[in-house]
Tab-separated table of C-alpha atoms and ligand atoms in Angstrom:
chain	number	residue	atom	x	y	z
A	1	UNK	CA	1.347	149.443	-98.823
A	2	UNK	CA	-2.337	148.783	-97.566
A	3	UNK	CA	-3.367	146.245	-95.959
A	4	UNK	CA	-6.999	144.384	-95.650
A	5	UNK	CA	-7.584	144.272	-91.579
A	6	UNK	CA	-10.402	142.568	-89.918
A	7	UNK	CA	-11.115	145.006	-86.887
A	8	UNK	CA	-13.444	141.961	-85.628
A	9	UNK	CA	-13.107	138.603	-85.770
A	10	UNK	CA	-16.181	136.335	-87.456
A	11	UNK	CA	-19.132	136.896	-85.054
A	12	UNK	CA	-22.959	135.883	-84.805
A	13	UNK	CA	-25.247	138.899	-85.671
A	14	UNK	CA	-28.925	139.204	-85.873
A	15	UNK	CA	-30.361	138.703	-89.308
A	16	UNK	CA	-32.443	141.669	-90.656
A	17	UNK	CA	-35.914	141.320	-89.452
A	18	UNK	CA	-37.288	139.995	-93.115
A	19	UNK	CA	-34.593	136.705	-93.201
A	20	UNK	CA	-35.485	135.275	-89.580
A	21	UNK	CA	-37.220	132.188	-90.269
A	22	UNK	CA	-38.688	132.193	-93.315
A	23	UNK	CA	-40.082	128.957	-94.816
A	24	UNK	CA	-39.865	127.805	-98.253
A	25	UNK	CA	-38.937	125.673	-101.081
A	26	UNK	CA	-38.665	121.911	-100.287
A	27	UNK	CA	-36.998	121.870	-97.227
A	28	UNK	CA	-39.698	123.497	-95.323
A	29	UNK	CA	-40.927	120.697	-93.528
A	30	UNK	CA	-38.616	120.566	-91.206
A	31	UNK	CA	-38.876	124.195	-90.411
A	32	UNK	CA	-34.636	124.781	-90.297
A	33	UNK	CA	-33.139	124.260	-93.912
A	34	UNK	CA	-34.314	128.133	-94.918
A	35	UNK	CA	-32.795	129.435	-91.883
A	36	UNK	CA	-29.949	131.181	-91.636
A	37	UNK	CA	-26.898	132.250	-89.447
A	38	UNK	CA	-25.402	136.102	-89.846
A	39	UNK	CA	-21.988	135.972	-89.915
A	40	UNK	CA	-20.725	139.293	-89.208
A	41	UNK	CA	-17.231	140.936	-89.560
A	42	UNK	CA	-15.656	144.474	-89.813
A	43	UNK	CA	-12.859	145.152	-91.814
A	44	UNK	CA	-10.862	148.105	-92.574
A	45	UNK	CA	-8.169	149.452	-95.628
A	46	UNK	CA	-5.293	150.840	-94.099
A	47	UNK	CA	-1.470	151.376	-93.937
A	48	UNK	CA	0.627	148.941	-91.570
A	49	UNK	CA	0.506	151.565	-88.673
A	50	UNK	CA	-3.158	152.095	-89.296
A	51	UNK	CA	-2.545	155.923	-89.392
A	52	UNK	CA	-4.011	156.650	-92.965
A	53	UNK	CA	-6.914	155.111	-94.654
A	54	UNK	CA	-7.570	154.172	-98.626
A	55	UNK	CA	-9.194	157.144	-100.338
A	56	UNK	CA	-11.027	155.817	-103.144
A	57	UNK	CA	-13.397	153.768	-104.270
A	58	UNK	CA	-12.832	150.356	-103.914
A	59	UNK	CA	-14.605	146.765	-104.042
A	60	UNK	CA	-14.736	144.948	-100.783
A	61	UNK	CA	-15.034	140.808	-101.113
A	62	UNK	CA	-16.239	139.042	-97.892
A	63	UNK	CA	-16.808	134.864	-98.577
A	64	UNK	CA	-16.579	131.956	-96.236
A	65	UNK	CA	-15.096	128.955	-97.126
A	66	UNK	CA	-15.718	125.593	-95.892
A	67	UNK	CA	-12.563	124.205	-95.492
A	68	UNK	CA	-11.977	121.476	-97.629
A	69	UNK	CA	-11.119	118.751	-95.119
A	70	UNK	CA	-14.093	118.752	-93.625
A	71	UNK	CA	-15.908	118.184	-97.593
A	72	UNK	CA	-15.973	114.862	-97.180
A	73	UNK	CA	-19.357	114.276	-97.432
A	74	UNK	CA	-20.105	116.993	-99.874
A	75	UNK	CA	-17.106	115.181	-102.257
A	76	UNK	CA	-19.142	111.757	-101.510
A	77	UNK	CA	-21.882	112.884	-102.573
A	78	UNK	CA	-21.636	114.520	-105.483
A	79	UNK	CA	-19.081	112.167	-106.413
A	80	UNK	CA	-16.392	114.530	-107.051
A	81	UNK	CA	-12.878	113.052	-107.596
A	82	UNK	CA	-10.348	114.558	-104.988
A	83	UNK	CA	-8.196	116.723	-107.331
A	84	UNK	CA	-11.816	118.639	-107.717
A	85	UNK	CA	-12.668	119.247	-104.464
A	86	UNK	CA	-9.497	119.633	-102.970
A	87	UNK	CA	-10.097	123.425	-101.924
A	88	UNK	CA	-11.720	125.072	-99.451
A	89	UNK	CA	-15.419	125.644	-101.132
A	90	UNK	CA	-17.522	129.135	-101.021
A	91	UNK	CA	-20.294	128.561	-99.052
A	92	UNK	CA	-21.648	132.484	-98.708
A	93	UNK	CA	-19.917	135.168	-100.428
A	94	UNK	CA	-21.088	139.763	-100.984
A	95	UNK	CA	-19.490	142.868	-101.747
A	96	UNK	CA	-19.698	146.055	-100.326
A	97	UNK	CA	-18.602	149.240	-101.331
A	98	UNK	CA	-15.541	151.089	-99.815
A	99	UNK	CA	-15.640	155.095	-100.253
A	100	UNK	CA	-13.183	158.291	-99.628
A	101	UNK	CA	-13.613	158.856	-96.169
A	102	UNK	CA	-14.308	155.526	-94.492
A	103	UNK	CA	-12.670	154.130	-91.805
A	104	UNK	CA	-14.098	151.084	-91.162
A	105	UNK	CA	-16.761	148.988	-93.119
A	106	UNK	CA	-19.256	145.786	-91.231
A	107	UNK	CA	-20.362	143.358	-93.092
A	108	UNK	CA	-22.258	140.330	-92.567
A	109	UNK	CA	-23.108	137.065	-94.969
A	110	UNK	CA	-25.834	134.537	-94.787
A	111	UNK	CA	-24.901	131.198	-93.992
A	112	UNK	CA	-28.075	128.506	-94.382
A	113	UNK	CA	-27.724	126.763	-91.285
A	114	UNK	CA	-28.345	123.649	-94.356
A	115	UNK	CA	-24.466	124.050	-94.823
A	116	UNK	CA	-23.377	122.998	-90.977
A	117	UNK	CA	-26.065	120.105	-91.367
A	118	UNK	CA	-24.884	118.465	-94.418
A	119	UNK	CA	-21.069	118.929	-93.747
A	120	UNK	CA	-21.363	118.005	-89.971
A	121	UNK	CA	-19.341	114.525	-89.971
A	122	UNK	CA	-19.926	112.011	-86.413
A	123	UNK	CA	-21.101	115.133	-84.373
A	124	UNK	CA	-18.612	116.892	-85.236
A	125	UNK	CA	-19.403	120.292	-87.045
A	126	UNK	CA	-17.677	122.055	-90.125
A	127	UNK	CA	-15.035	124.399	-89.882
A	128	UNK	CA	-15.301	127.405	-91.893
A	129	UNK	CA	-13.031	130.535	-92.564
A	130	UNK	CA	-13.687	133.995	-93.811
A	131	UNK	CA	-11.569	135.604	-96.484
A	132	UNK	CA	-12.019	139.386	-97.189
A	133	UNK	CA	-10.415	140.949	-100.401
A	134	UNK	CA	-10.343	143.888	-102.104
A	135	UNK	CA	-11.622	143.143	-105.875
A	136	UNK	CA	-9.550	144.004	-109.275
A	137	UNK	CA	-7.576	145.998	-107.117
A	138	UNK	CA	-5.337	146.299	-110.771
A	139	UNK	CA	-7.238	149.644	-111.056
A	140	UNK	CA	-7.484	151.360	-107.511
A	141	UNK	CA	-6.247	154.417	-106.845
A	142	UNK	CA	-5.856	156.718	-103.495
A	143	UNK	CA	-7.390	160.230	-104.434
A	144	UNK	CA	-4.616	161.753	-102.669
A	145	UNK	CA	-1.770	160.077	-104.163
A	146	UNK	CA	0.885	159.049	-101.372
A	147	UNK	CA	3.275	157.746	-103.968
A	148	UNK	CA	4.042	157.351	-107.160
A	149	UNK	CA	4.914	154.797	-109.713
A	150	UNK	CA	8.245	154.605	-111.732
A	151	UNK	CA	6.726	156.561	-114.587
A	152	UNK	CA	5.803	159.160	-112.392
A	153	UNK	CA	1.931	158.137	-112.491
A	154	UNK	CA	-0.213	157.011	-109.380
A	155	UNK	CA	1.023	154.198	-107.127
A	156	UNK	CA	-1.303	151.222	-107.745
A	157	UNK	CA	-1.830	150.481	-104.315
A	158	UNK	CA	-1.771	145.999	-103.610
A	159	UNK	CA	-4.132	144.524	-101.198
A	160	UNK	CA	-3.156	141.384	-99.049
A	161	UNK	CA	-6.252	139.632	-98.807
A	162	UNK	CA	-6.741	138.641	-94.947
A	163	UNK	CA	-8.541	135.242	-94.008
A	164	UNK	CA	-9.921	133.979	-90.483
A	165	UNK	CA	-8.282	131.038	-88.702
A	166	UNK	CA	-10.624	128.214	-89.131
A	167	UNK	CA	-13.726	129.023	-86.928
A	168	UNK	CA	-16.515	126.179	-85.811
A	169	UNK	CA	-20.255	127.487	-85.492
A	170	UNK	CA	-21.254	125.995	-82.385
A	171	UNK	CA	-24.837	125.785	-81.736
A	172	UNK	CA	-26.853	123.714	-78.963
A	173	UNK	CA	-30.303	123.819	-81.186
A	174	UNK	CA	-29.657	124.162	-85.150
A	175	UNK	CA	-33.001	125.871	-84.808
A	176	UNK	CA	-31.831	128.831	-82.995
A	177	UNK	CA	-29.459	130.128	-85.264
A	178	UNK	CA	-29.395	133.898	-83.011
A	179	UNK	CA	-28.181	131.284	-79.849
A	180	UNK	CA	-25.239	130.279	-82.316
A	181	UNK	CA	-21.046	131.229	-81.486
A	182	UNK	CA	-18.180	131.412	-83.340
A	183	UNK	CA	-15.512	129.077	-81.343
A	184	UNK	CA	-12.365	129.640	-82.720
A	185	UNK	CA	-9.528	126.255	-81.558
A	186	UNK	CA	-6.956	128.452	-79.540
A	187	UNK	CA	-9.706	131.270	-78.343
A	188	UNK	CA	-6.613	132.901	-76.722
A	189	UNK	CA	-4.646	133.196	-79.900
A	190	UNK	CA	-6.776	134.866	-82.745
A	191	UNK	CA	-4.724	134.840	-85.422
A	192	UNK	CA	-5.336	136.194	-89.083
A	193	UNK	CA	-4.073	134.881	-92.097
A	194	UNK	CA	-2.186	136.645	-95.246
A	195	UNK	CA	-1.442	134.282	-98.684
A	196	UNK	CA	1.191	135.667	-101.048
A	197	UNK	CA	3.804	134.606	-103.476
A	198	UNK	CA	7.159	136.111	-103.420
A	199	UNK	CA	9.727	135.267	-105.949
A	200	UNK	CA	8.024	132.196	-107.115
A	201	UNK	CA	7.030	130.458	-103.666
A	202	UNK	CA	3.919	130.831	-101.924
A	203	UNK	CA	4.205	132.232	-98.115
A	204	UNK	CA	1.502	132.085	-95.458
A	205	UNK	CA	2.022	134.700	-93.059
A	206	UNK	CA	-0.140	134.443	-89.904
A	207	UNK	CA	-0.554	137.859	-87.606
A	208	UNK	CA	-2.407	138.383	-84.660
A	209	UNK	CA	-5.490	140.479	-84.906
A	210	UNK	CA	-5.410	143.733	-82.228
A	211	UNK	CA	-2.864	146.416	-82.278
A	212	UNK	CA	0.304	144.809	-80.824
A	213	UNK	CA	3.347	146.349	-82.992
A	214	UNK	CA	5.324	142.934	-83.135
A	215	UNK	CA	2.828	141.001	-84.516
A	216	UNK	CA	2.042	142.324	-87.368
A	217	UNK	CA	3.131	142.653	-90.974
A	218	UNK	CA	5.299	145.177	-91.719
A	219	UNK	CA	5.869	146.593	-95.235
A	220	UNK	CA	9.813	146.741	-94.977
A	221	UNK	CA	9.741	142.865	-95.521
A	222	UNK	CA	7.018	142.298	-97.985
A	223	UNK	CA	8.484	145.126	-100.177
A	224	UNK	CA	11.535	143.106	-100.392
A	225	UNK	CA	9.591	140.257	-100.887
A	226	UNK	CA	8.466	142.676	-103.794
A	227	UNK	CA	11.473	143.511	-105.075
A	228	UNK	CA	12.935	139.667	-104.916
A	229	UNK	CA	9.794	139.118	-107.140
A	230	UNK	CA	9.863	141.462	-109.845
A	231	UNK	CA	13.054	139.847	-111.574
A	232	UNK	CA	15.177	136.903	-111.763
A	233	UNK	CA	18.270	139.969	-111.948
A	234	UNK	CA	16.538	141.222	-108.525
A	235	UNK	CA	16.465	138.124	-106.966
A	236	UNK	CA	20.383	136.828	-108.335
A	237	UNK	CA	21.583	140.365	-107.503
A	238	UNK	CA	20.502	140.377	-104.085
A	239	UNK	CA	21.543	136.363	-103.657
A	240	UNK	CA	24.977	137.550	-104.991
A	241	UNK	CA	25.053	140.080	-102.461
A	242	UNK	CA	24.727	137.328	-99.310
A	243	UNK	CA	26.014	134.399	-100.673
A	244	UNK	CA	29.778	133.651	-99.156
A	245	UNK	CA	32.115	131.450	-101.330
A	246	UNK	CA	32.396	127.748	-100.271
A	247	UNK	CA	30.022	127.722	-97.604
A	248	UNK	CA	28.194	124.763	-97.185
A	249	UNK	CA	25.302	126.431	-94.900
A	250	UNK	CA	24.844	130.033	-94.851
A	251	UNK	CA	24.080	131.228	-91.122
A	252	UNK	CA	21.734	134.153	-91.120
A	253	UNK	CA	20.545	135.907	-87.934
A	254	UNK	CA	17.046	138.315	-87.704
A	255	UNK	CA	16.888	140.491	-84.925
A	256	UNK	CA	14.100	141.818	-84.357
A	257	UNK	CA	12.202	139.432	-86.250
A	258	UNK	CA	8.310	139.929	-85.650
A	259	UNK	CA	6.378	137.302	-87.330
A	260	UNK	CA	9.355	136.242	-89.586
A	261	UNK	CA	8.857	138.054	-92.503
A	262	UNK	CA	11.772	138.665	-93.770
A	263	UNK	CA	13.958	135.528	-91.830
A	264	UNK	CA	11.135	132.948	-93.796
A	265	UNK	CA	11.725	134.361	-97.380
A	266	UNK	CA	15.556	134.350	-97.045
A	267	UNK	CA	15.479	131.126	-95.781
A	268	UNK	CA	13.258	129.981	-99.121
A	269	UNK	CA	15.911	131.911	-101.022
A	270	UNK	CA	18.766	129.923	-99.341
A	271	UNK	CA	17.683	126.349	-99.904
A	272	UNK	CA	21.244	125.961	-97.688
A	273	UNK	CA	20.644	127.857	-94.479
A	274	UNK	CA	20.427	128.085	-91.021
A	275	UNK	CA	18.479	130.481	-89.821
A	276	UNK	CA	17.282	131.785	-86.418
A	277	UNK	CA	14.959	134.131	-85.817
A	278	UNK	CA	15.153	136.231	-82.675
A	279	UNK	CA	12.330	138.343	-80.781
A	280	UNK	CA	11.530	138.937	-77.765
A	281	UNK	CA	8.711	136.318	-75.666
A	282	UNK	CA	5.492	138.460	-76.962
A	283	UNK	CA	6.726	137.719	-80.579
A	284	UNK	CA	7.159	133.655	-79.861
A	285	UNK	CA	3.930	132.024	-80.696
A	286	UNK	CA	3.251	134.107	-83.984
A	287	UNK	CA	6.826	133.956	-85.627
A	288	UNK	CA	7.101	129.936	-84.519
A	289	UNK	CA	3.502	129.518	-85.872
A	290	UNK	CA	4.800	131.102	-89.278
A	291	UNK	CA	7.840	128.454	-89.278
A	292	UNK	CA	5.421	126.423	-89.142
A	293	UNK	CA	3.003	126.875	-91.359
A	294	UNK	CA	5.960	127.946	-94.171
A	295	UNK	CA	7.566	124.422	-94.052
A	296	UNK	CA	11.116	124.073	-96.020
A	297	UNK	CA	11.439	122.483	-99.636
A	298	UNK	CA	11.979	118.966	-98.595
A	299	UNK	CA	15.224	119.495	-100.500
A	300	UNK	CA	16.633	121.914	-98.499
A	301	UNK	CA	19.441	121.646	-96.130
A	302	UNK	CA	19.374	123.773	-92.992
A	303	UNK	CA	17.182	125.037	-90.194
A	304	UNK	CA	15.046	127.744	-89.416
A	305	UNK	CA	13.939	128.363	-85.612
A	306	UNK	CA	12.827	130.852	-83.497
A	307	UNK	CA	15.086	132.282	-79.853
A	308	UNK	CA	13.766	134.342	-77.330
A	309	UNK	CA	16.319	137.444	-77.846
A	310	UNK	CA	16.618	140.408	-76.260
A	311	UNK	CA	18.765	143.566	-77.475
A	312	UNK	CA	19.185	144.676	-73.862
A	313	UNK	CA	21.962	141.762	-73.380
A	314	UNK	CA	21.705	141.633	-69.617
A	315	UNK	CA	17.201	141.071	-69.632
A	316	UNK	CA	18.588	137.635	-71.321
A	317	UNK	CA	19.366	134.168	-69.769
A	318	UNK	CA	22.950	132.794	-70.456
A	319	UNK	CA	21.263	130.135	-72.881
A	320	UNK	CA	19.768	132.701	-74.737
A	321	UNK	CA	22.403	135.003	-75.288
A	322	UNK	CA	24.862	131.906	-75.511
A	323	UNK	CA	22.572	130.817	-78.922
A	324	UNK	CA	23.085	134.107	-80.620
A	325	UNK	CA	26.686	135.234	-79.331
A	326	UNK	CA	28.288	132.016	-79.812
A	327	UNK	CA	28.202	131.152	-83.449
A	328	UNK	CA	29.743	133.550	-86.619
A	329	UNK	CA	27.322	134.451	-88.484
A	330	UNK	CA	27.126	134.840	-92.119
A	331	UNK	CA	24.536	137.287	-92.052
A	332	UNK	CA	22.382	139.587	-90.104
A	333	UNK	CA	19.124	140.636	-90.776
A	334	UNK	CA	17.474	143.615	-88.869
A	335	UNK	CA	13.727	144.760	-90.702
A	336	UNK	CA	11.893	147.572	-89.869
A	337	UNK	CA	13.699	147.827	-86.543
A	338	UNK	CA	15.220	151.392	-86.664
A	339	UNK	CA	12.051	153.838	-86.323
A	340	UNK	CA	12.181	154.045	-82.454
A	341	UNK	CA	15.671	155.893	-82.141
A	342	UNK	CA	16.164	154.845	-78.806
A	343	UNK	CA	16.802	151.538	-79.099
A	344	UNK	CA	19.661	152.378	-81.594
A	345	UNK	CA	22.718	152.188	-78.370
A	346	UNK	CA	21.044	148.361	-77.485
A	347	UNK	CA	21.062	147.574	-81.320
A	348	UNK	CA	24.423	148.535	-82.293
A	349	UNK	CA	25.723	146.901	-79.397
A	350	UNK	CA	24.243	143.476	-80.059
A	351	UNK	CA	25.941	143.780	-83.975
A	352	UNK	CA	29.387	144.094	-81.950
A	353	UNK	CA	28.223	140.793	-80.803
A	354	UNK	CA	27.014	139.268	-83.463
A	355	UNK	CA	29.157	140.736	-86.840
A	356	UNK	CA	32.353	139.386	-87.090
A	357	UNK	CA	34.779	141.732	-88.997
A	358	UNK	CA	37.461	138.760	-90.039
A	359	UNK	CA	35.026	136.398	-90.953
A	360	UNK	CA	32.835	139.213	-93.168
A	361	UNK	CA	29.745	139.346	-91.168
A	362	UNK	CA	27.484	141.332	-93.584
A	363	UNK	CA	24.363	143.336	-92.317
A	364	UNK	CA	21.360	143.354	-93.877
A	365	UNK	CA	19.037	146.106	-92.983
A	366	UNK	CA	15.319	146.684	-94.654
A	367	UNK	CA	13.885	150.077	-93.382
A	368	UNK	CA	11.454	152.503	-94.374
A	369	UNK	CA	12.425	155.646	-93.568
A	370	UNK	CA	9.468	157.591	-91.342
A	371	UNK	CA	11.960	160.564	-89.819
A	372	UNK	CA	15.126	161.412	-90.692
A	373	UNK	CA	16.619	160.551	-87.485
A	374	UNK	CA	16.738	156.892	-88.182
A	375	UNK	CA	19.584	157.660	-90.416
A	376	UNK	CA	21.893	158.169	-87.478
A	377	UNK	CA	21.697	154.592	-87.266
A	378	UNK	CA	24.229	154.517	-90.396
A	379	UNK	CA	26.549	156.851	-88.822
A	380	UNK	CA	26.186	154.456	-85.452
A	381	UNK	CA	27.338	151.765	-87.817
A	382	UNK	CA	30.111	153.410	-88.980
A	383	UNK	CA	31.746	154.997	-86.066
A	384	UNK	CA	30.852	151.730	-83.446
A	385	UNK	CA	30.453	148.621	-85.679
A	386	UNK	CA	32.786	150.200	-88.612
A	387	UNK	CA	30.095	148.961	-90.784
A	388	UNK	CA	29.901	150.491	-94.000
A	389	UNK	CA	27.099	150.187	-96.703
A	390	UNK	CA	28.423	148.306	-99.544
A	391	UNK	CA	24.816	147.587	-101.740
A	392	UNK	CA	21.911	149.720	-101.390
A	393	UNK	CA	18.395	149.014	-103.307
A	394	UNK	CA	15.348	151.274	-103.171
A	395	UNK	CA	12.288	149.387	-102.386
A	396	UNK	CA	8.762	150.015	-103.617
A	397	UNK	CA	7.152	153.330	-105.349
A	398	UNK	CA	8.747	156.818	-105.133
A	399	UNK	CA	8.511	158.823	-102.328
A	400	UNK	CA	8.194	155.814	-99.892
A	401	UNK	CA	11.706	155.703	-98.673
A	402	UNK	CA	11.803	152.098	-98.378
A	403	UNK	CA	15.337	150.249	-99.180
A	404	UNK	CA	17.376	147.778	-98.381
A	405	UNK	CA	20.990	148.048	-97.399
A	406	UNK	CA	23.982	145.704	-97.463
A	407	UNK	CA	26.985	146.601	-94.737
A	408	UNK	CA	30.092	145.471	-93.749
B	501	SAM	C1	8.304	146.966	-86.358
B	501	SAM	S1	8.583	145.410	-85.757
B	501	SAM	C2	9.330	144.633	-87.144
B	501	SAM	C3	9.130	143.171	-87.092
B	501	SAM	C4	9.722	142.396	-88.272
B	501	SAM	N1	11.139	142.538	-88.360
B	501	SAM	C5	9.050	142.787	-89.561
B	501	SAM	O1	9.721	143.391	-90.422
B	501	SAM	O2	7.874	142.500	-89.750
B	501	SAM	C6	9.980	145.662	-84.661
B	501	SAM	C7	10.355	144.420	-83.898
B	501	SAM	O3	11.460	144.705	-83.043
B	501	SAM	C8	11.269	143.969	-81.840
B	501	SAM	N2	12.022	144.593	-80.752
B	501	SAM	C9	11.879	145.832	-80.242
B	501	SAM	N3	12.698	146.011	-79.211
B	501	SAM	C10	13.383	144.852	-79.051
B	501	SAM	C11	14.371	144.407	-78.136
B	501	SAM	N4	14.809	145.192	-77.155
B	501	SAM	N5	14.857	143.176	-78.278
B	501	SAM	C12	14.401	142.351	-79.270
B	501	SAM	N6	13.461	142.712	-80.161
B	501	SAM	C13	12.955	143.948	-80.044
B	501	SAM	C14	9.775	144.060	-81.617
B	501	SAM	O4	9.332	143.065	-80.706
B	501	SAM	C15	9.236	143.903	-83.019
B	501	SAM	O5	8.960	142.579	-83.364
């Protein structure tokens, strides 16, 4: 998988020396409507760890929205009806080039400081977001081939297009557009967006910009995601392999869970659920932001939360191991948790916990294989949680080692 990262958030930049302050066309009286604020970003095309980079040649989309709440005025006065205007609308948009080779790519859009003035509403300013996507990525491919498709051709590689939290330009003279900042609401929580539709439903998965492991998207769930979406038999297999006679709520557990990935889709596949999500505290804010942002069909029975949960039993507080230990669970859902080996003695220990035998317990673990030692974690299954693997699915293009596996 690659993924469309913003290495740096929305920022002011200096426009080239030919923009600054030009005046013309019919606004030039009052000196500011041709000006213009830079709004600079760097982005990059990578893999989830960030260890390889796209080779090839690929179109780059950067575009700011306005967001469409704060239209208003635009919609009154152009007299738009609300169905018409009820999306965010482009207010600056470029492309730029992405070649073998590069590792990172800045780029920086024009905004007429024209479009803070007409959308500012009772001194408040417009909020504004930047999207960045790689175009007609139908037709990409890496030069060097990581994987390849089911016919044995290149893997068409899929871009998640990344957007910006909402940011304000904040600005003490509209005049002095190089005096401007970006001022994002929560400053200390920078957050980017993803958009995508999995098996019918539309997801937005927030994930916080910087390097931290746990907060970021990780391929394991989105390929399942995938694989839920390429068929209704994918999706009523998989359901078939979860879904416990006569239950009126299933109970599904993530460990592990990140920003939610994987815990948020099953809990759109199982209208009837309860689901918690478990992390540890540095995952909290992201994966409780995604619950919330990914609200339930209003006909759906069940919860989804999120628990501070540690593997390492004792590091937790009796409430917090009391909320995962004490109910029987239906299912258990670890993603992408099994490529540092070392926590494998912690993990299996917190199934004995958590998988009941009598009651059926199954185990649901996503993985992409990146050594081969993470397969002792099946054998650790086996011999300590006499777990077996009773469904296993490859996920994504050949050679990628991604699956998921039922156990009990
Ligand atoms: C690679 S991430 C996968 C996140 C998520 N499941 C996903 O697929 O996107 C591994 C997750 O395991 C969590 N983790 C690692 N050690 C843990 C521990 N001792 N207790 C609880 N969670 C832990 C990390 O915080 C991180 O969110």
């Amino acid at each position: 998988m690659y993924h469309v990262r913003l290495l740096k958030v929305p920022y002011i930049a200096p426009p080239p020396a030919k923009q600054q302050f030009t005046k013309k066309g019919p606004g030039a009286n009052d000196g500011s409507s041709t000006k213009k604020f830079m709004i600079a970003a760097t982005t990059t095309l990578t893999t989830e760890l960030g260890e390889y980079y796209f080779y090839g040649t690929a179109t780059v989309r950067a575009s700011i929205f306005l967001k469409w709440e704060e239209s208003v005025r635009r919609r009154k006065k152009h007299k738009l009806k609300k169905d018409e205007s009820d999306k965010d609308v482009p207010v600056a948009s470029g492309t730029w080039e992405w070649r073998p080779g590069m590792r990172a790519l800045k780029m920086s859009l024009s905004l007429q400081t024209r479009a803070i003035r007409e959308n500012s509403h009772e001194g408040r300013g417009p909020k504004f977001i930047l999207r960045v996507e790689v175009v007609d990525d139908e037709h990409l491919v890496d030069e060097n081939v990581l994987y390849e498709d089911e016919h044995g051709g290149p893997w068409k590689p899929r871009f998640l297009t990344i957007e910006s939290m909402p940011f304000a330009i904040i600005c003490a003279d509209i005049t002095q557009p190089l005096n401007a900042k970006v001022a994002f609401d929560r400053e200390d929580a920078l957050y980017v967006v993803r958009h995508a539709e999995i098996a019918g439903d539309d997801y937005t998965f927030c994930e916080e910009i910087g390097d931290s492991m746990a907060k970021h998207l990780w391929d394991s769930g989105l390929l399942l995601g995938d694989f839920l979406s390429a068929s209704q038999d994918n999706k009523a297999v998989f359901v078939s392999q979860l879904l416990r006679d006569s239950r009126p709520l299933l109970r599904i557990l993530e460990l592990g869970c990140g920003c939610g990935t994987a815990g948020l889709i099953l809990s759109r596949q199982f209208t009837a659920s309860t689901v918690l999500l478990t992390d540890l505290e540095s995952a909290a804010d992201v994966c409780r932001l995604n619950i919330a942002v990914n609200p339930r069909q209003t006909s759906a029975h069940g919860t989804i939360e999120f628990s501070q949960f540690d593997w390492v039993l004792e590091h937790n507080t009796p409430t917090q191991l009391s909320r995962v230990t004490d109910t029987v669970w239906d299912v258990v859902v670890v993603c992408d948790c099994t490529y540092n080996t070392d926590s494998f003695d912690a993990l299996t220990d917190v199934l004995l916990k958590t998988v009941d035998k009598k009651h059926g317990t199954r185990v649901v673990l996503v993985h992409k294989e990146r050594h081969g030692s993470e397969n002792r974690v099946f054998e650790m299954l086996k011999q300590k949680n006499a777990l077996e693997v009773r469904w296993r699915q490859e996920l994504g293009p050949s050679g990628m080692q991604a699956r998921v596996d039922v156990l009990e």
